CSV table of C-alpha atoms in Angstrom, one decimal:
chain,number,residue,atom,x,y,z
A,32,MET,CA,-71.7,88.2,-0.5
A,33,ALA,CA,-71.6,84.4,-0.2
A,34,PRO,CA,-72.0,82.8,3.2
A,35,PRO,CA,-68.7,82.5,5.0
A,36,ASP,CA,-68.7,78.7,5.0
A,37,ARG,CA,-69.1,78.4,1.3
A,38,PRO,CA,-66.2,76.2,0.0
A,39,THR,CA,-63.5,78.3,-1.6
A,40,ILE,CA,-60.9,77.5,-4.3
A,41,GLU,CA,-57.8,79.6,-4.3
A,42,LEU,CA,-56.3,80.2,-7.7
A,43,TRP,CA,-52.6,81.0,-7.4
A,44,PHE,CA,-51.3,82.5,-10.7
A,45,GLU,CA,-48.4,84.4,-12.2
A,46,PHE,CA,-48.9,86.7,-15.2
A,47,ALA,CA,-45.9,85.3,-17.1
A,48,SER,CA,-47.2,81.7,-16.8
A,49,THR,CA,-48.6,80.2,-20.0
A,50,TYR,CA,-50.7,77.5,-18.3
A,51,SER,CA,-52.2,80.1,-16.0
A,52,TYR,CA,-53.7,81.7,-19.1
A,53,LEU,CA,-55.7,78.5,-19.7
A,54,ALA,CA,-56.8,78.3,-16.1
A,55,VAL,CA,-57.8,81.9,-15.7
A,56,TRP,CA,-59.8,81.8,-18.9
A,57,ARG,CA,-62.2,79.2,-17.5
A,58,ALA,CA,-61.8,79.2,-13.7
A,59,ALA,CA,-64.6,81.6,-12.8
A,60,GLU,CA,-67.3,79.9,-14.8
A,61,LEU,CA,-66.3,76.5,-13.6
A,62,VAL,CA,-65.9,77.4,-10.0
A,63,HIS,CA,-69.0,79.5,-9.7
A,64,GLY,CA,-71.0,77.0,-11.7
A,65,ALA,CA,-70.2,74.5,-9.1
A,66,GLY,CA,-71.5,76.8,-6.3
A,67,LEU,CA,-68.1,77.6,-5.0
A,68,ASP,CA,-66.2,80.8,-4.3
A,69,LEU,CA,-63.0,81.7,-6.2
A,70,ARG,CA,-60.2,83.6,-4.5
A,71,TRP,CA,-57.7,85.2,-6.8
A,72,ARG,CA,-54.1,84.9,-5.5
A,73,PRO,CA,-51.5,86.6,-7.6
A,74,PHE,CA,-47.9,85.8,-6.7
A,75,LEU,CA,-44.4,85.9,-8.3
A,76,LEU,CA,-42.7,82.8,-9.7
A,77,GLY,CA,-39.3,84.5,-9.8
A,78,PRO,CA,-38.5,83.9,-6.1
A,79,VAL,CA,-40.1,80.4,-6.3
A,80,PHE,CA,-37.8,79.5,-9.2
A,81,GLN,CA,-34.8,81.0,-7.5
A,82,ALA,CA,-35.4,78.8,-4.5
A,83,GLN,CA,-35.1,75.8,-6.9
A,84,GLY,CA,-31.8,77.2,-8.3
A,85,TRP,CA,-33.3,78.7,-11.5
A,86,ASN,CA,-32.8,82.2,-12.7
A,87,ASP,CA,-35.1,81.9,-15.7
A,88,SER,CA,-38.3,80.0,-16.7
A,89,PRO,CA,-37.6,76.2,-16.8
A,90,PHE,CA,-39.1,76.4,-20.3
A,91,ASN,CA,-36.1,78.5,-21.3
A,92,ILE,CA,-33.5,76.6,-19.3
A,93,TYR,CA,-34.7,73.3,-20.8
A,94,PRO,CA,-35.4,74.2,-24.5
A,95,VAL,CA,-36.6,70.7,-25.4
A,96,LYS,CA,-39.3,71.0,-22.8
A,97,GLY,CA,-40.0,74.6,-23.8
A,98,ARG,CA,-40.6,73.6,-27.5
A,99,SER,CA,-43.1,71.0,-26.4
A,100,MET,CA,-44.9,73.5,-24.1
A,101,TRP,CA,-45.4,76.1,-26.9
A,102,ARG,CA,-46.8,73.4,-29.2
A,103,ASP,CA,-49.0,72.1,-26.4
A,104,MET,CA,-50.2,75.7,-25.7
A,105,GLU,CA,-51.2,76.1,-29.3
A,106,ARG,CA,-53.2,72.8,-29.3
A,107,GLN,CA,-54.8,73.5,-25.8
A,108,CYS,CA,-55.9,77.0,-26.9
A,109,GLN,CA,-57.2,75.7,-30.2
A,110,GLU,CA,-59.2,73.0,-28.3
A,111,ALA,CA,-60.6,75.5,-25.8
A,112,GLY,CA,-61.4,78.0,-28.6
A,113,MET,CA,-59.0,80.6,-27.1
A,114,PRO,CA,-56.9,83.0,-29.1
A,115,PHE,CA,-53.2,82.4,-28.8
A,116,ARG,CA,-50.1,84.0,-30.2
A,117,ARG,CA,-46.7,83.0,-28.9
A,118,PRO,CA,-45.2,86.1,-27.2
A,119,THR,CA,-42.0,87.4,-28.8
A,120,ARG,CA,-40.6,87.8,-25.3
A,121,PHE,CA,-40.9,85.2,-22.6
A,122,PRO,CA,-41.3,85.4,-19.7
A,123,ARG,CA,-42.6,88.9,-19.5
A,124,ASN,CA,-42.3,90.8,-16.2
A,125,GLY,CA,-45.6,90.6,-14.5
A,126,LEU,CA,-44.7,92.5,-11.3
A,127,LEU,CA,-46.8,95.6,-11.9
A,128,ALA,CA,-49.8,93.6,-13.1
A,129,ALA,CA,-49.5,91.3,-10.0
A,130,ARG,CA,-49.4,94.3,-7.7
A,131,VAL,CA,-52.5,95.8,-9.3
A,132,ALA,CA,-54.3,92.4,-9.2
A,133,LEU,CA,-53.4,92.1,-5.6
A,134,LEU,CA,-54.8,95.6,-4.9
A,135,GLY,CA,-58.0,94.6,-6.6
A,136,SER,CA,-58.2,90.9,-5.6
A,137,ALA,CA,-61.4,91.4,-3.6
A,138,GLU,CA,-62.8,93.9,-6.1
A,139,ALA,CA,-65.4,93.2,-8.7
A,140,TRP,CA,-63.1,94.3,-11.5
A,141,CYS,CA,-60.3,91.8,-10.6
A,142,PRO,CA,-61.4,88.8,-12.7
A,143,GLU,CA,-61.8,90.9,-15.9
A,144,PHE,CA,-58.5,92.7,-15.3
A,145,VAL,CA,-56.7,89.4,-14.8
A,146,ARG,CA,-58.1,87.8,-17.9
A,147,ARG,CA,-57.3,90.8,-20.0
A,148,VAL,CA,-53.7,91.0,-18.8
A,149,TYR,CA,-53.3,87.4,-19.9
A,150,HIS,CA,-55.0,88.2,-23.2
A,151,MET,CA,-52.5,91.0,-23.8
A,152,ASN,CA,-49.5,88.8,-23.1
A,153,PHE,CA,-50.6,85.5,-24.8
A,154,ALA,CA,-53.1,86.6,-27.5
A,155,GLU,CA,-51.9,90.1,-28.5
A,156,ASP,CA,-48.2,89.8,-27.7
A,157,ARG,CA,-48.2,93.1,-25.9
A,158,ASP,CA,-45.8,94.0,-23.1
A,159,ILE,CA,-47.6,93.7,-19.8
A,160,ALA,CA,-44.5,95.1,-18.1
A,161,ASP,CA,-45.2,98.5,-19.8
A,162,GLU,CA,-47.0,100.7,-17.3
A,163,ALA,CA,-48.8,102.5,-20.2
A,164,GLU,CA,-50.3,99.2,-21.3
A,165,ILE,CA,-51.7,98.5,-17.8
A,166,VAL,CA,-52.9,102.1,-17.3
A,167,GLY,CA,-54.7,101.9,-20.7
A,168,LEU,CA,-56.3,98.6,-19.8
A,169,LEU,CA,-57.6,99.8,-16.4
A,170,ASP,CA,-58.8,103.1,-18.0
A,171,SER,CA,-60.7,101.1,-20.7
A,172,MET,CA,-62.4,99.2,-17.8
A,173,GLY,CA,-63.7,102.5,-16.4
A,174,LEU,CA,-61.1,102.7,-13.6
A,175,ASP,CA,-58.4,105.2,-12.9
A,176,GLY,CA,-55.4,103.4,-14.3
A,177,ARG,CA,-52.8,105.9,-13.2
A,178,GLU,CA,-54.0,106.1,-9.7
A,179,LEU,CA,-54.3,102.3,-9.3
A,180,CYS,CA,-50.7,101.9,-10.6
A,181,ILE,CA,-49.5,104.5,-8.0
A,182,ARG,CA,-51.4,102.8,-5.2
A,183,SER,CA,-50.1,99.4,-6.3
A,184,ARG,CA,-46.6,100.6,-5.6
A,185,SER,CA,-47.4,101.6,-2.0
A,186,THR,CA,-45.0,100.2,0.6
A,187,GLU,CA,-47.9,98.3,2.1
A,188,ASN,CA,-49.1,96.7,-1.2
A,189,LYS,CA,-45.5,95.8,-2.3
A,190,GLU,CA,-44.9,94.2,1.0
A,191,GLN,CA,-48.2,92.3,0.8
A,192,LEU,CA,-47.2,90.8,-2.6
A,193,ARG,CA,-43.9,89.7,-1.1
A,194,GLN,CA,-45.7,88.0,1.7
A,195,GLN,CA,-48.1,86.4,-0.6
A,196,THR,CA,-45.2,84.9,-2.6
A,197,GLU,CA,-43.7,83.7,0.6
A,198,GLU,CA,-47.0,82.1,1.6
A,199,ALA,CA,-47.0,80.3,-1.8
A,200,MET,CA,-43.6,78.8,-1.0
A,201,ARG,CA,-44.8,77.8,2.5
A,202,LEU,CA,-47.8,76.1,1.0
A,203,GLY,CA,-45.5,74.1,-1.3
A,204,ILE,CA,-46.4,75.9,-4.5
A,205,PHE,CA,-43.7,75.5,-7.1
A,206,GLY,CA,-45.4,76.5,-10.3
A,207,ALA,CA,-48.5,78.2,-11.7
A,208,PRO,CA,-51.4,77.8,-11.9
A,209,THR,CA,-51.9,76.1,-8.6
A,210,LEU,CA,-55.4,75.5,-7.1
A,211,VAL,CA,-55.6,75.3,-3.3
A,212,VAL,CA,-58.5,73.7,-1.6
A,213,GLY,CA,-58.0,73.6,2.2
A,214,SER,CA,-54.7,71.8,2.6
A,215,GLU,CA,-54.8,70.2,-0.9
A,216,LEU,CA,-52.7,71.5,-3.7
A,217,PHE,CA,-53.6,70.9,-7.4
A,218,TRP,CA,-50.9,71.9,-9.8
A,219,GLY,CA,-51.9,72.9,-13.3
A,220,ASN,CA,-54.8,73.8,-15.5
A,221,ASP,CA,-55.3,70.1,-16.1
A,222,ARG,CA,-56.3,69.7,-12.4
A,223,LEU,CA,-59.0,72.4,-12.3
A,224,GLU,CA,-61.9,69.9,-12.5
A,225,GLN,CA,-60.4,67.7,-9.8
A,226,ALA,CA,-60.0,70.7,-7.5
A,227,VAL,CA,-63.6,71.7,-8.0
A,228,ALA,CA,-64.8,68.2,-7.3
A,229,TRP,CA,-62.6,68.1,-4.2
A,230,ALA,CA,-64.0,71.5,-2.9
A,231,ARG,CA,-67.6,70.4,-3.6
A,232,GLN,CA,-67.0,67.4,-1.3
A,233,GLY,CA,-66.2,69.8,1.5
A,234,ALA,CA,-62.4,69.3,1.5
A,235,LYS,CA,-62.5,67.7,4.9
A,236,PRO,CA,-59.1,67.0,6.4
A,237,GLY,CA,-58.0,63.5,5.5
A,238,ALA,CA,-61.0,63.1,3.1
A,239,ARG,CA,-60.4,60.9,0.1
A,240,PRO,CA,-60.8,62.6,-3.3
A,241,PRO,CA,-64.2,62.1,-4.9
A,242,GLN,CA,-64.8,60.0,-8.0
A,243,ALA,CA,-64.8,62.5,-10.8
A,244,PRO,CA,-66.7,61.9,-14.0
A,245,ASP,CA,-65.0,59.6,-16.5
A,246,ARG,CA,-63.0,61.8,-18.9
A,247,ARG,CA,-62.0,59.0,-21.2
A,248,SER,CA,-65.0,59.3,-23.5
B,669,MET,CA,-52.8,42.4,-38.4
B,670,ALA,CA,-54.2,45.8,-39.0
B,671,PRO,CA,-54.0,47.4,-42.4
B,672,PRO,CA,-50.7,49.3,-42.7
B,673,ASP,CA,-52.3,52.7,-43.2
B,674,ARG,CA,-54.3,52.5,-39.9
B,675,PRO,CA,-53.4,55.5,-37.8
B,676,THR,CA,-51.0,54.6,-35.0
B,677,ILE,CA,-50.2,56.1,-31.6
B,678,GLU,CA,-46.8,55.4,-30.2
B,679,LEU,CA,-46.7,55.2,-26.5
B,680,TRP,CA,-43.2,56.0,-25.2
B,681,PHE,CA,-42.8,54.8,-21.6
B,682,GLU,CA,-40.2,54.2,-18.9
B,683,PHE,CA,-40.9,51.7,-16.1
B,684,ALA,CA,-39.7,54.1,-13.4
B,685,SER,CA,-42.1,56.8,-14.5
B,686,THR,CA,-45.1,57.3,-12.2
B,687,TYR,CA,-47.4,59.0,-14.8
B,688,SER,CA,-46.6,56.2,-17.3
B,689,TYR,CA,-48.4,53.9,-14.9
B,690,LEU,CA,-51.5,55.9,-15.4
B,691,ALA,CA,-51.2,56.0,-19.2
B,692,VAL,CA,-50.3,52.3,-19.6
B,693,TRP,CA,-53.3,51.4,-17.5
B,694,ARG,CA,-55.8,52.8,-19.9
B,695,ALA,CA,-54.0,53.4,-23.2
B,696,ALA,CA,-54.9,50.1,-25.0
B,697,GLU,CA,-58.6,50.4,-24.3
B,698,LEU,CA,-58.8,54.0,-25.3
B,699,VAL,CA,-56.6,53.7,-28.5
B,700,HIS,CA,-58.2,50.5,-29.8
B,701,GLY,CA,-61.6,51.7,-28.9
B,702,ALA,CA,-61.0,54.6,-31.3
B,703,GLY,CA,-60.0,52.2,-34.0
B,704,LEU,CA,-56.3,53.0,-33.8
B,705,ASP,CA,-53.2,51.0,-33.5
B,706,LEU,CA,-51.0,51.3,-30.4
B,707,ARG,CA,-47.2,50.8,-30.6
B,708,TRP,CA,-45.4,50.2,-27.4
B,709,ARG,CA,-42.0,52.1,-27.3
B,710,PRO,CA,-40.1,51.4,-24.1
B,711,PHE,CA,-37.1,53.7,-23.5
B,712,LEU,CA,-34.8,54.8,-20.7
B,713,LEU,CA,-35.2,58.2,-19.0
B,714,GLY,CA,-31.7,58.1,-17.5
B,715,PRO,CA,-29.9,59.3,-20.6
B,716,VAL,CA,-32.6,61.8,-21.4
B,717,PHE,CA,-32.3,63.3,-17.9
B,718,GLN,CA,-28.5,63.3,-18.1
B,719,ALA,CA,-28.8,65.3,-21.3
B,720,GLN,CA,-30.6,67.9,-19.3
B,721,GLY,CA,-28.0,67.9,-16.5
B,722,TRP,CA,-29.9,65.7,-14.1
B,723,ASN,CA,-28.4,62.5,-12.5
B,724,ASP,CA,-31.7,61.6,-10.7
B,725,SER,CA,-35.4,62.0,-11.2
B,726,PRO,CA,-36.4,65.7,-11.1
B,727,PHE,CA,-39.0,64.6,-8.5
B,728,ASN,CA,-36.0,63.8,-6.2
B,729,ILE,CA,-33.9,66.8,-7.3
B,730,TYR,CA,-36.8,69.2,-6.6
B,731,PRO,CA,-38.5,67.7,-3.5
B,732,VAL,CA,-41.3,70.3,-3.4
B,733,LYS,CA,-42.3,69.2,-6.8
B,734,GLY,CA,-41.9,65.6,-5.8
B,735,ARG,CA,-44.2,65.9,-2.8
B,736,SER,CA,-46.9,67.3,-5.0
B,737,MET,CA,-46.4,64.5,-7.6
B,738,TRP,CA,-46.9,61.8,-5.0
B,739,ARG,CA,-50.1,63.4,-3.7
B,740,ASP,CA,-51.3,63.9,-7.3
B,741,MET,CA,-50.6,60.2,-8.1
B,742,GLU,CA,-52.7,59.2,-5.0
B,743,ARG,CA,-55.6,61.3,-6.2
B,744,GLN,CA,-55.3,60.4,-9.9
B,745,CYS,CA,-55.2,56.7,-9.1
B,746,GLN,CA,-58.1,57.0,-6.7
B,747,GLU,CA,-60.1,58.8,-9.4
B,748,ALA,CA,-59.2,56.2,-12.0
B,749,GLY,CA,-60.0,53.3,-9.6
B,750,MET,CA,-56.4,52.1,-9.8
B,751,PRO,CA,-54.4,50.5,-6.9
B,752,PHE,CA,-51.5,52.6,-5.8
B,753,ARG,CA,-48.8,52.3,-3.1
B,754,ARG,CA,-45.9,54.8,-3.1
B,755,PRO,CA,-42.8,52.7,-3.8
B,756,THR,CA,-40.3,52.6,-0.9
B,757,ARG,CA,-37.6,53.2,-3.6
B,758,PHE,CA,-37.9,55.7,-6.4
B,759,PRO,CA,-36.9,55.6,-9.1
B,760,ARG,CA,-36.5,51.9,-9.5
B,761,ASN,CA,-34.2,50.6,-12.2
B,762,GLY,CA,-36.3,49.5,-15.2
B,763,LEU,CA,-33.5,48.5,-17.5
B,764,LEU,CA,-34.2,44.7,-17.5
B,765,ALA,CA,-38.0,45.2,-17.8
B,766,ALA,CA,-37.4,47.7,-20.7
B,767,ARG,CA,-35.2,45.2,-22.5
B,768,VAL,CA,-37.8,42.5,-22.1
B,769,ALA,CA,-40.6,44.8,-23.2
B,770,LEU,CA,-38.6,45.8,-26.2
B,771,LEU,CA,-38.0,42.1,-27.1
B,772,GLY,CA,-41.8,41.6,-26.9
B,773,SER,CA,-43.0,44.9,-28.2
B,774,ALA,CA,-44.7,43.3,-31.2
B,775,GLU,CA,-45.8,40.2,-29.3
B,776,ALA,CA,-49.3,39.6,-28.0
B,777,TRP,CA,-48.0,39.3,-24.4
B,778,CYS,CA,-46.4,42.8,-24.4
B,779,PRO,CA,-49.4,44.9,-23.1
B,780,GLU,CA,-50.0,42.6,-20.2
B,781,PHE,CA,-46.3,42.4,-19.3
B,782,VAL,CA,-46.0,46.1,-19.3
B,783,ARG,CA,-49.1,46.7,-17.2
B,784,ARG,CA,-48.0,44.1,-14.7
B,785,VAL,CA,-44.5,45.5,-14.3
B,786,TYR,CA,-46.0,48.9,-13.5
B,787,HIS,CA,-48.4,47.2,-11.1
B,788,MET,CA,-45.5,45.5,-9.3
B,789,ASN,CA,-43.7,48.9,-9.0
B,790,PHE,CA,-46.6,51.2,-8.1
B,791,ALA,CA,-49.2,49.0,-6.6
B,792,GLU,CA,-47.2,46.2,-4.9
B,793,ASP,CA,-44.0,48.1,-4.1
B,794,ARG,CA,-41.9,45.2,-5.5
B,795,ASP,CA,-38.5,45.6,-7.0
B,796,ILE,CA,-38.8,45.5,-10.8
B,797,ALA,CA,-34.9,45.6,-11.0
B,798,ASP,CA,-34.8,42.1,-9.4
B,799,GLU,CA,-34.5,39.5,-12.2
B,800,ALA,CA,-36.3,36.9,-10.1
B,801,GLU,CA,-39.4,39.2,-10.0
B,802,ILE,CA,-39.3,39.6,-13.8
B,803,VAL,CA,-38.7,35.9,-14.4
B,804,GLY,CA,-41.6,35.0,-12.0
B,805,LEU,CA,-43.9,37.5,-13.7
B,806,LEU,CA,-43.2,36.1,-17.2
B,807,ASP,CA,-43.5,32.5,-16.0
B,808,SER,CA,-46.9,33.3,-14.5
B,809,MET,CA,-47.9,34.5,-17.9
B,810,GLY,CA,-47.1,31.1,-19.4
B,811,LEU,CA,-43.8,32.3,-20.9
B,812,ASP,CA,-40.3,31.1,-20.3
B,813,GLY,CA,-39.1,33.9,-18.0
B,814,ARG,CA,-35.5,32.8,-17.7
B,815,GLU,CA,-35.0,32.4,-21.4
B,816,LEU,CA,-36.6,35.8,-22.2
B,817,CYS,CA,-34.4,37.5,-19.7
B,818,ILE,CA,-31.3,35.9,-21.3
B,819,ARG,CA,-32.4,36.9,-24.8
B,820,SER,CA,-33.2,40.4,-23.6
B,821,ARG,CA,-29.5,40.8,-22.8
B,822,SER,CA,-28.3,39.9,-26.3
B,823,THR,CA,-26.0,42.4,-27.8
B,824,GLU,CA,-28.5,43.1,-30.5
B,825,ASN,CA,-31.4,43.8,-28.1
B,826,LYS,CA,-29.3,45.9,-25.8
B,827,GLU,CA,-28.1,47.9,-28.7
B,828,GLN,CA,-31.7,48.3,-30.0
B,829,LEU,CA,-32.8,49.8,-26.6
B,830,ARG,CA,-29.9,52.2,-26.8
B,831,GLN,CA,-31.0,53.2,-30.2
B,832,GLN,CA,-34.6,53.6,-29.2
B,833,THR,CA,-33.6,55.9,-26.4
B,834,GLU,CA,-31.5,57.9,-28.8
B,835,GLU,CA,-34.5,58.1,-31.1
B,836,ALA,CA,-36.6,59.4,-28.2
B,837,MET,CA,-34.2,62.3,-27.8
B,838,ARG,CA,-34.1,63.0,-31.5
B,839,LEU,CA,-37.9,63.2,-31.4
B,840,GLY,CA,-37.7,65.8,-28.7
B,841,ILE,CA,-39.0,63.5,-25.9
B,842,PHE,CA,-37.9,64.8,-22.5
B,843,GLY,CA,-40.2,62.8,-20.2
B,844,ALA,CA,-42.6,59.9,-19.9
B,845,PRO,CA,-45.2,59.0,-20.9
B,846,THR,CA,-45.1,60.7,-24.3
B,847,LEU,CA,-47.6,59.9,-27.1
B,848,VAL,CA,-46.3,60.3,-30.6
B,849,VAL,CA,-48.7,60.7,-33.6
B,850,GLY,CA,-46.9,61.4,-36.8
B,851,SER,CA,-44.7,64.5,-36.0
B,852,GLU,CA,-46.8,65.5,-33.0
B,853,LEU,CA,-45.6,64.9,-29.5
B,854,PHE,CA,-48.1,64.8,-26.6
B,855,TRP,CA,-46.4,64.7,-23.2
B,856,GLY,CA,-48.2,63.2,-20.2
B,857,ASN,CA,-51.1,60.9,-19.4
B,858,ASP,CA,-53.3,64.1,-19.4
B,859,ARG,CA,-52.8,64.4,-23.1
B,860,LEU,CA,-53.9,60.8,-24.1
B,861,GLU,CA,-57.4,61.9,-25.2
B,862,GLN,CA,-56.0,64.7,-27.3
B,863,ALA,CA,-53.4,62.4,-29.0
B,864,VAL,CA,-56.2,59.9,-29.8
B,865,ALA,CA,-58.4,62.7,-31.3
B,866,TRP,CA,-55.4,63.9,-33.3
B,867,ALA,CA,-54.7,60.5,-34.7
B,868,ARG,CA,-58.3,59.9,-35.6
B,869,GLN,CA,-58.2,63.0,-37.7
B,870,GLY,CA,-55.4,61.4,-39.7
B,871,ALA,CA,-52.5,63.4,-38.3
B,872,LYS,CA,-51.8,65.2,-41.6
B,873,PRO,CA,-48.8,67.4,-41.6
B,874,GLY,CA,-49.7,70.9,-40.7
B,875,ALA,CA,-53.3,69.9,-39.7
B,876,ARG,CA,-54.9,71.7,-36.9
B,877,PRO,CA,-55.9,69.8,-33.8
B,878,PRO,CA,-59.4,68.6,-33.7
B,879,GLN,CA,-62.0,70.0,-31.4
B,880,ALA,CA,-62.0,67.4,-28.6
B,881,PRO,CA,-65.1,66.8,-26.5
B,882,ASP,CA,-65.6,69.3,-23.7
B,883,ARG,CA,-64.1,67.9,-20.6
B,884,ARG,CA,-65.3,70.6,-18.2
B,885,SER,CA,-68.5,68.9,-17.3
């Protein structure tokens, strides 16, 4: 275990979120490579969007923005060397996967599970809302998929995911992915480097952001 | 003048847009440094937002998102070494400045004018909607501010700005800044490097995006 005072980055993610796929793909390597801890914080965007008056993804509500996002995802994945296939259904319901991820959020299998769920959704176009898919994925990781899915639906775990989503809203989170370092919020995969630089500086209250390396070159 | 077949990046911007300030600050150096031409395309976000059902900036309509944007601007400007002061009024009306910029969009003074208007708005908290401010700025650049403002209100120039805003919507532009390279749209200051890399590759129809340098380090 890392010493308790090691700086931590919280990665708040939702399995239906396209840009979370980009962040989850690279977060662990980047954060651990910087000597920091990474805390996985699954939550649900549905209630967050509802609080803003939306009953669907803003990428569906505003199709012009949606078209741009899908093209951007293609280019971003290409640049990062990540497989990508636009899902035939969007957004997919990530509730079960989020409950399982929450159950395992302190377990060694969590990062791989999270990455592979995103891969199913955004590279394989498979339905992550289908319990058989999640069970199969967990089983293929050497876990007991059926039992984990049952435990993920315990009253306690369901309530904990609700509370985690409420905590997201209290923190001012309005989209995913969001990186949280102390009291600082960084929205989007594009801010992962800045969040890491901030956390390395110690994230002192009132501290100014560090000078990050020039990314213009 | 550059040869006509030199790859061009169009920078679509709106003077009220916070993230356009970041893009305008660095675009010319980055684009020209890559051997490309830069075309300045002022337009108005008001009609674009109205088409999406908004009668104000989404950063005002969704205050949680707005709070995050202002903090992000502070950090981004700090990282880029740019002065920043949150304007006491947002969004400011950039209509006059956009008309003047359009009038000068092929003139040598355009880039400096554009940068200095953003500086007034986002570093000095001065009212860019005030004609006296725009006249004073143009005068300080050795131009005839009063005459340029009068010409910017000609029927022809006003109509041209309307048409440019309509062209933005036809292109699928929904926010600013947007970089346009051939038929590709790149939304946001964060995509400036990718737009440059794309343009350098020749922006052939159907071409795949180039592998950009790794920005993780």
